[in-house]
Coordinates of C-alpha atoms in Angstrom, one line a residue:
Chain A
X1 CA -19.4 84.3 -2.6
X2 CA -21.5 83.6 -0.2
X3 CA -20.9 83.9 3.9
X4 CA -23.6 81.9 5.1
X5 CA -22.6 78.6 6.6
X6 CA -25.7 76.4 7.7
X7 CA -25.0 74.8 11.4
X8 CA -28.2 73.0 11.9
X9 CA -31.2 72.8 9.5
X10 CA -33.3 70.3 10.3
X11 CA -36.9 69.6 8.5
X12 CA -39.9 67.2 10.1
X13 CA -42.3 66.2 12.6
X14 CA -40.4 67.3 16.0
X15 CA -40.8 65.2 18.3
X16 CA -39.5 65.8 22.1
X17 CA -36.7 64.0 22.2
X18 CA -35.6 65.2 19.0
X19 CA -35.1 68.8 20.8
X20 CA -32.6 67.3 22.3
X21 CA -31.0 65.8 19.8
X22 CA -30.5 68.9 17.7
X23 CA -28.9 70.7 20.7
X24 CA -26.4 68.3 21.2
X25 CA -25.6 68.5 17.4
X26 CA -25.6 72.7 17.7
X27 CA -23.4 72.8 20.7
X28 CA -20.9 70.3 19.1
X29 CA -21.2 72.2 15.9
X30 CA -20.7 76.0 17.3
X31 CA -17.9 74.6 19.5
X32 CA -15.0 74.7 16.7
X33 CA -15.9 78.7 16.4
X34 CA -14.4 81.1 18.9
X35 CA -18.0 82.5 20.3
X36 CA -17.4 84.0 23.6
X37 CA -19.5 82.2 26.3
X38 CA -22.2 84.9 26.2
X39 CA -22.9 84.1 22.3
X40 CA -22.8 80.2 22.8
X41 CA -25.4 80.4 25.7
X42 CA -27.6 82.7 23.9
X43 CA -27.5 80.3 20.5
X44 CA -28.6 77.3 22.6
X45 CA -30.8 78.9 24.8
X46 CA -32.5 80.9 22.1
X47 CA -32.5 77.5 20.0
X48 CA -34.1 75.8 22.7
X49 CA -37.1 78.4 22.9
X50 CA -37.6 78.4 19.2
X51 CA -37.7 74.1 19.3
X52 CA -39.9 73.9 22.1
X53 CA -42.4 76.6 20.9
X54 CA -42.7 74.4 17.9
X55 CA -43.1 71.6 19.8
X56 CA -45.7 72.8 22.3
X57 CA -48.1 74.6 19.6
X58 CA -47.6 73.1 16.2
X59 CA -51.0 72.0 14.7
X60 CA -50.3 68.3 14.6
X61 CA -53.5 67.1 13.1
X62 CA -53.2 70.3 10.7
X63 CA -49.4 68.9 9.5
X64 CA -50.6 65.3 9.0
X65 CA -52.8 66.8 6.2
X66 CA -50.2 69.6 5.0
X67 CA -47.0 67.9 4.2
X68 CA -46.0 70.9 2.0
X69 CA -45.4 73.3 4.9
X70 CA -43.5 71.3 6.9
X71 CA -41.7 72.4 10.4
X72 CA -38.4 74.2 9.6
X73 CA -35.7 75.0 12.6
X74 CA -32.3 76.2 11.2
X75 CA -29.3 78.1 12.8
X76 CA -26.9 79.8 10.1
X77 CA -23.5 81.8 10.6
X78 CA -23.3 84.7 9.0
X79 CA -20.4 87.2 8.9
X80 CA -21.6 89.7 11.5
X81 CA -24.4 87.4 13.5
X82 CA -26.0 83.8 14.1
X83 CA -29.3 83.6 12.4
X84 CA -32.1 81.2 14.4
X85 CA -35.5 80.5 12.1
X86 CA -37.9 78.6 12.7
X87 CA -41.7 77.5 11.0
X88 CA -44.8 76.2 11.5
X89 CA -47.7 75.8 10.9
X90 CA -50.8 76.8 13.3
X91 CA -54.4 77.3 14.0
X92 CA -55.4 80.8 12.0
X93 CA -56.9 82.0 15.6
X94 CA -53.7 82.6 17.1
X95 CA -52.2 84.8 14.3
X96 CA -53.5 87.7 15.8
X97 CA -52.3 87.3 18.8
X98 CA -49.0 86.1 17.9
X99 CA -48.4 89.4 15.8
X100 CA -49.5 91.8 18.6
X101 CA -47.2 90.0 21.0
X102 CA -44.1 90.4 18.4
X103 CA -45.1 93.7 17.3
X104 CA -45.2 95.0 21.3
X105 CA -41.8 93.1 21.7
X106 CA -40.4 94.8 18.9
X107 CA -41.2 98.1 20.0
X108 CA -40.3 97.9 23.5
X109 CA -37.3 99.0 25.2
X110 CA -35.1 96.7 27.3
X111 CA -36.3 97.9 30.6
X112 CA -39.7 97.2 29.2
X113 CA -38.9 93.8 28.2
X114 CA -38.0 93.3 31.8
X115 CA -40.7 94.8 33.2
X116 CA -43.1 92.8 30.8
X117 CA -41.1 89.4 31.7
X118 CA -41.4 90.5 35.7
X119 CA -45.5 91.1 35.1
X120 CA -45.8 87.9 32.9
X121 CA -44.0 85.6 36.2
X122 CA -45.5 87.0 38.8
X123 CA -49.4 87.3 36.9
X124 CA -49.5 84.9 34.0
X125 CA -50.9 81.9 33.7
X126 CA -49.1 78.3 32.8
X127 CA -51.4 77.1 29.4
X128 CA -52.3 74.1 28.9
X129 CA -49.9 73.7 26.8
X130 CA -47.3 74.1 29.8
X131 CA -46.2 77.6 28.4
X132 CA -45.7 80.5 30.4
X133 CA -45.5 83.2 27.8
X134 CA -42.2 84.3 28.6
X135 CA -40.6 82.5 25.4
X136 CA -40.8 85.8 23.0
X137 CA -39.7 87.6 25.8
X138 CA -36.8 86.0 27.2
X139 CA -35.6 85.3 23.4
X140 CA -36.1 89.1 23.0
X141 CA -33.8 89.9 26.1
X142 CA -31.1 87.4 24.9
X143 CA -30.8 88.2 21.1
X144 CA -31.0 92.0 22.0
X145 CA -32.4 92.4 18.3
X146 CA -36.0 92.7 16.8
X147 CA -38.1 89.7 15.2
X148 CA -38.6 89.0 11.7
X149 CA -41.5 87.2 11.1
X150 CA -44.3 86.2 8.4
X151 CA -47.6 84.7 8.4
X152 CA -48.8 83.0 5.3
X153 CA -52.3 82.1 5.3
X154 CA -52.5 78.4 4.0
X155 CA -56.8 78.5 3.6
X156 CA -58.6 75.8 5.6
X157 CA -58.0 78.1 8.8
X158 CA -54.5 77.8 9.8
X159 CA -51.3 79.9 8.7
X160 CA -48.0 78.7 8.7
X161 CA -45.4 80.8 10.9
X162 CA -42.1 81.5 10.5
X163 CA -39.5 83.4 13.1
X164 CA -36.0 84.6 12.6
X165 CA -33.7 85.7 15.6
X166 CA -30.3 87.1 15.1
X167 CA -27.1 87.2 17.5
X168 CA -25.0 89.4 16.8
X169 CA -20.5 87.6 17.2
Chain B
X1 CA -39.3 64.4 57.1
X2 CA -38.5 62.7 53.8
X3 CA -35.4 64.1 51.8
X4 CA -36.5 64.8 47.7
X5 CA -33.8 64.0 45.7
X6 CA -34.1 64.0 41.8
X7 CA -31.2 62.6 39.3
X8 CA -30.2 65.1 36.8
X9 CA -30.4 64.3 33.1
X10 CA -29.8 66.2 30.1
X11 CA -33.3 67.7 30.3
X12 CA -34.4 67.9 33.8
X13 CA -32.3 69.6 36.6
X14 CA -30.9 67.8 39.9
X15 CA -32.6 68.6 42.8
X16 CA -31.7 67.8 46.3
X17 CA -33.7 68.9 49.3
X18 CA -31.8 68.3 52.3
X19 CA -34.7 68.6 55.2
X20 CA -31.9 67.6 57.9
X21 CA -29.8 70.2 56.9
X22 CA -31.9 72.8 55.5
X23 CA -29.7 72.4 52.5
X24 CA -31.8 72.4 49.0
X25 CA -29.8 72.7 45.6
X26 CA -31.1 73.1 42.0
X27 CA -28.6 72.2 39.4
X28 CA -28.1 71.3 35.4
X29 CA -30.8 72.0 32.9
X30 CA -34.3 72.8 33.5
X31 CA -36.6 72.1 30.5
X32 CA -38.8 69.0 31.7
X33 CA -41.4 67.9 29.3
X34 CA -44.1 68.5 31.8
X35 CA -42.8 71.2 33.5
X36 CA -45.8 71.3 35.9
X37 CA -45.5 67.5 36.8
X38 CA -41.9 68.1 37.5
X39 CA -41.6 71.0 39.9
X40 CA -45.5 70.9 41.5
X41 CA -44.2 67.8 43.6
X42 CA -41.0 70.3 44.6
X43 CA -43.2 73.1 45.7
X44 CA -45.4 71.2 48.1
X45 CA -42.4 69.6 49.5
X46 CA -41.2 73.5 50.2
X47 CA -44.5 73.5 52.5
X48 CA -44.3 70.8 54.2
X49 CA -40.9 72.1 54.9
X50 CA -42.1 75.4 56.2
X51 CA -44.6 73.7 58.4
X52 CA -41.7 71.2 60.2
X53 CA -40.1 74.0 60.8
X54 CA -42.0 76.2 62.6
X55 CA -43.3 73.2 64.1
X56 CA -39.3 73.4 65.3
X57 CA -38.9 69.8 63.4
X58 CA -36.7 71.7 61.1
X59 CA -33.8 73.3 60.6
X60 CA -34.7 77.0 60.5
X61 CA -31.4 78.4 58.5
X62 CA -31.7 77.2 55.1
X63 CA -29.6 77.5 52.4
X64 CA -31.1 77.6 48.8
X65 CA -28.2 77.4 46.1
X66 CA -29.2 77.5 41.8
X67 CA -26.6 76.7 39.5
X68 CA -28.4 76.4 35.9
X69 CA -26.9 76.4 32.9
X70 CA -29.6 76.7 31.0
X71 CA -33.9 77.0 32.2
X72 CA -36.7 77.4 29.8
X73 CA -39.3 80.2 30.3
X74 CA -41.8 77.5 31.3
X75 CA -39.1 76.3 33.9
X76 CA -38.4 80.2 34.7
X77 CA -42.4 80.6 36.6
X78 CA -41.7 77.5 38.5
X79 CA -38.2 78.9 39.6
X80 CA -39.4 82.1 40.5
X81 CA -42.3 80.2 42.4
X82 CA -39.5 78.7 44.9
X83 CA -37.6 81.6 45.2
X84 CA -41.2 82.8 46.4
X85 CA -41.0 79.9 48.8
X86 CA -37.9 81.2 50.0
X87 CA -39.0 84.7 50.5
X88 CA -42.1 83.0 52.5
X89 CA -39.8 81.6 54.7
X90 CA -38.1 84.9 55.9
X91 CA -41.5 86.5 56.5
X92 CA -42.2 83.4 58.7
X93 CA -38.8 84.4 60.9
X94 CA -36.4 81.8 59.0
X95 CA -32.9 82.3 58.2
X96 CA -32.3 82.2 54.0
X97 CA -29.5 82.4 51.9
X98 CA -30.1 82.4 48.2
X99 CA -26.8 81.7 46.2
X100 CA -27.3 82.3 42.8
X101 CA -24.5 80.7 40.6
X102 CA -23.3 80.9 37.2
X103 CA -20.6 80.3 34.9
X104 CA -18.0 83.2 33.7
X105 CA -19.1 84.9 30.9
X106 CA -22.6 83.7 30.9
X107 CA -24.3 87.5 31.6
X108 CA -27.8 85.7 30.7
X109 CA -28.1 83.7 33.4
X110 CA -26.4 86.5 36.0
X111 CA -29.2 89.4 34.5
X112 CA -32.0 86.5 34.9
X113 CA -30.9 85.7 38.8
X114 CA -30.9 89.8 39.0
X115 CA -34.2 90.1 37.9
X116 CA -35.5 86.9 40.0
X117 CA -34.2 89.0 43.1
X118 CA -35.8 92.0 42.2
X119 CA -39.2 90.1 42.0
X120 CA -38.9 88.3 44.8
X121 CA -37.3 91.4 46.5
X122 CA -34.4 90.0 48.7
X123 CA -30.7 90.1 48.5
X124 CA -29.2 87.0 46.6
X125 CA -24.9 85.7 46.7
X126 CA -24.2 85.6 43.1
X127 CA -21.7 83.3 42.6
X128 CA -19.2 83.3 39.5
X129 CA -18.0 80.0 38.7

């Protein structure tokens, strides 16, 4: 039998102000279980990061014309931890860079995270798309686990993305 | 000069910056959907600021307090930027006090205000509430 009870699984075009929405349907879901405050912040705050990267760099003229990889954003209680995952699909140029970024984070110890989030605010640069490249990071520091992550190339030059976070309860 | 005062809502954070007082507080959730429009506005306010007060049109002991319950890394460069602002204002002979706040149990935010102060390299009041 099965552990794995779905809290949020949402499927779509995500627009802005349907971020919000599906936080206010997580927090009012994860409030009947006893997560210490810790674990609740870091499920909304890491959910928050995942919804907002997918916001800010999802293809959308590459989705209008690929309906079959559609954005995916879903938060699942398992027995020993809170699984976050999220997809989408993007322009093949930023797989590489993507990858390196997740590969580093994965490999580096927490004192590196934090010396890599302290480099990244006082050097980086805000994008265009308003990001500061601190979200892998700061998810990183919060979950206190490693990524899980494909790429699936999708031809035509884009990939579609998907990223998994646990929390450990 | 003017007082800024912003609303809070469930994305954007309340801001009040007292320039009577020297009073400014930062509160809510910070995860604007232009982060740059929001807090670009906030920063040149902190200038002006800076300038009435050495201009002694200011007060000159300010008192920055930040109680978020949540900020976005976007939001997280423009935070760090004020607390800059803040650490500009002691090198130019002001009085700061930096109360960072947050609620019991959320280690999060208390390791993120740590590692604000260690960038911008002095002392915060962190405040459980």
């Amino acid at each position: 039998m099965s552990n794995k009870i779905k809290i949020v699984d949402f499927s779509g075009e995500l627009k802005f102000e349907m971020i919000q929405f599906l936080i206010s349907e997580l927090s009012q879901k994860i409030s009947i279980y006893d997560f210490t405050t810790a674990v609740r912040k870091k499920i909304l705050n890491i959910s928050v990061e995942c919804l907002e990267n997918i916001y800010k760099y999802t293809d959308n003229e590459l989705y209008k014309n690929t309906l079959n990889l559609i954005t995916k954003f879903s938060v699942i209680k398992e027995s020993d931890g809170i699984i976050i995952s999220s997809g989408n699909i993007l322009q093949a140029e930023l797989m590489k860079k993507i990858k390196e970024r997740i590969d580093k984070i994965n490999n580096s110890t927490r004192e590196q995270l934090f010396m890599a989030y302290e480099e990244v605010i006082n050097y980086g640069q805000i994008s265009q798309k308003g990001g500061a490249g601190l979200g892998l990071i700061d998810m990183a520091l919060k979950s206190g686990n490693k990524f899980q992550y494909t790429f699936t190339e999708s031809g035509n030059n884009f990939f579609y993305y998907e990223l998994t976070v646990k929390i450990n309860i | 000069m003017k007082k800024y005062f912003i609303e809070q809502t469930e994305n954007i954070p309340g801001i009040s910056l007292d320039s009577d007082l020297g009073i400014f507080e930062i509160k809510g959730v910070s995860r604007p959907e232009n982060v740059q429009d929001f807090y670009d506005p906030i920063l040149l306010w902190f200038d002006d600021y800076l300038k009435e007060a050495l201009s002694n049109n200011a007060e000159k002991n300010v008192t920055l307090t930040v109680f978020l319950e949540y900020f976005n890394s976007s939001s997280a460069k423009y935070i760090s930027f004020i607390l800059k602002k803040m650490a500009e204002y002691k090198a130019n002979g002001l009085e700061v006090t930096v109360n960072w706040k947050y609620e019991d149990g959320d280690e999060d935010m208390l390791e993120v205000g740590e590692e604000m102060q260690r960038i911008v390299k002095f002392s915060f009041n962190f405040i459980m509430i």
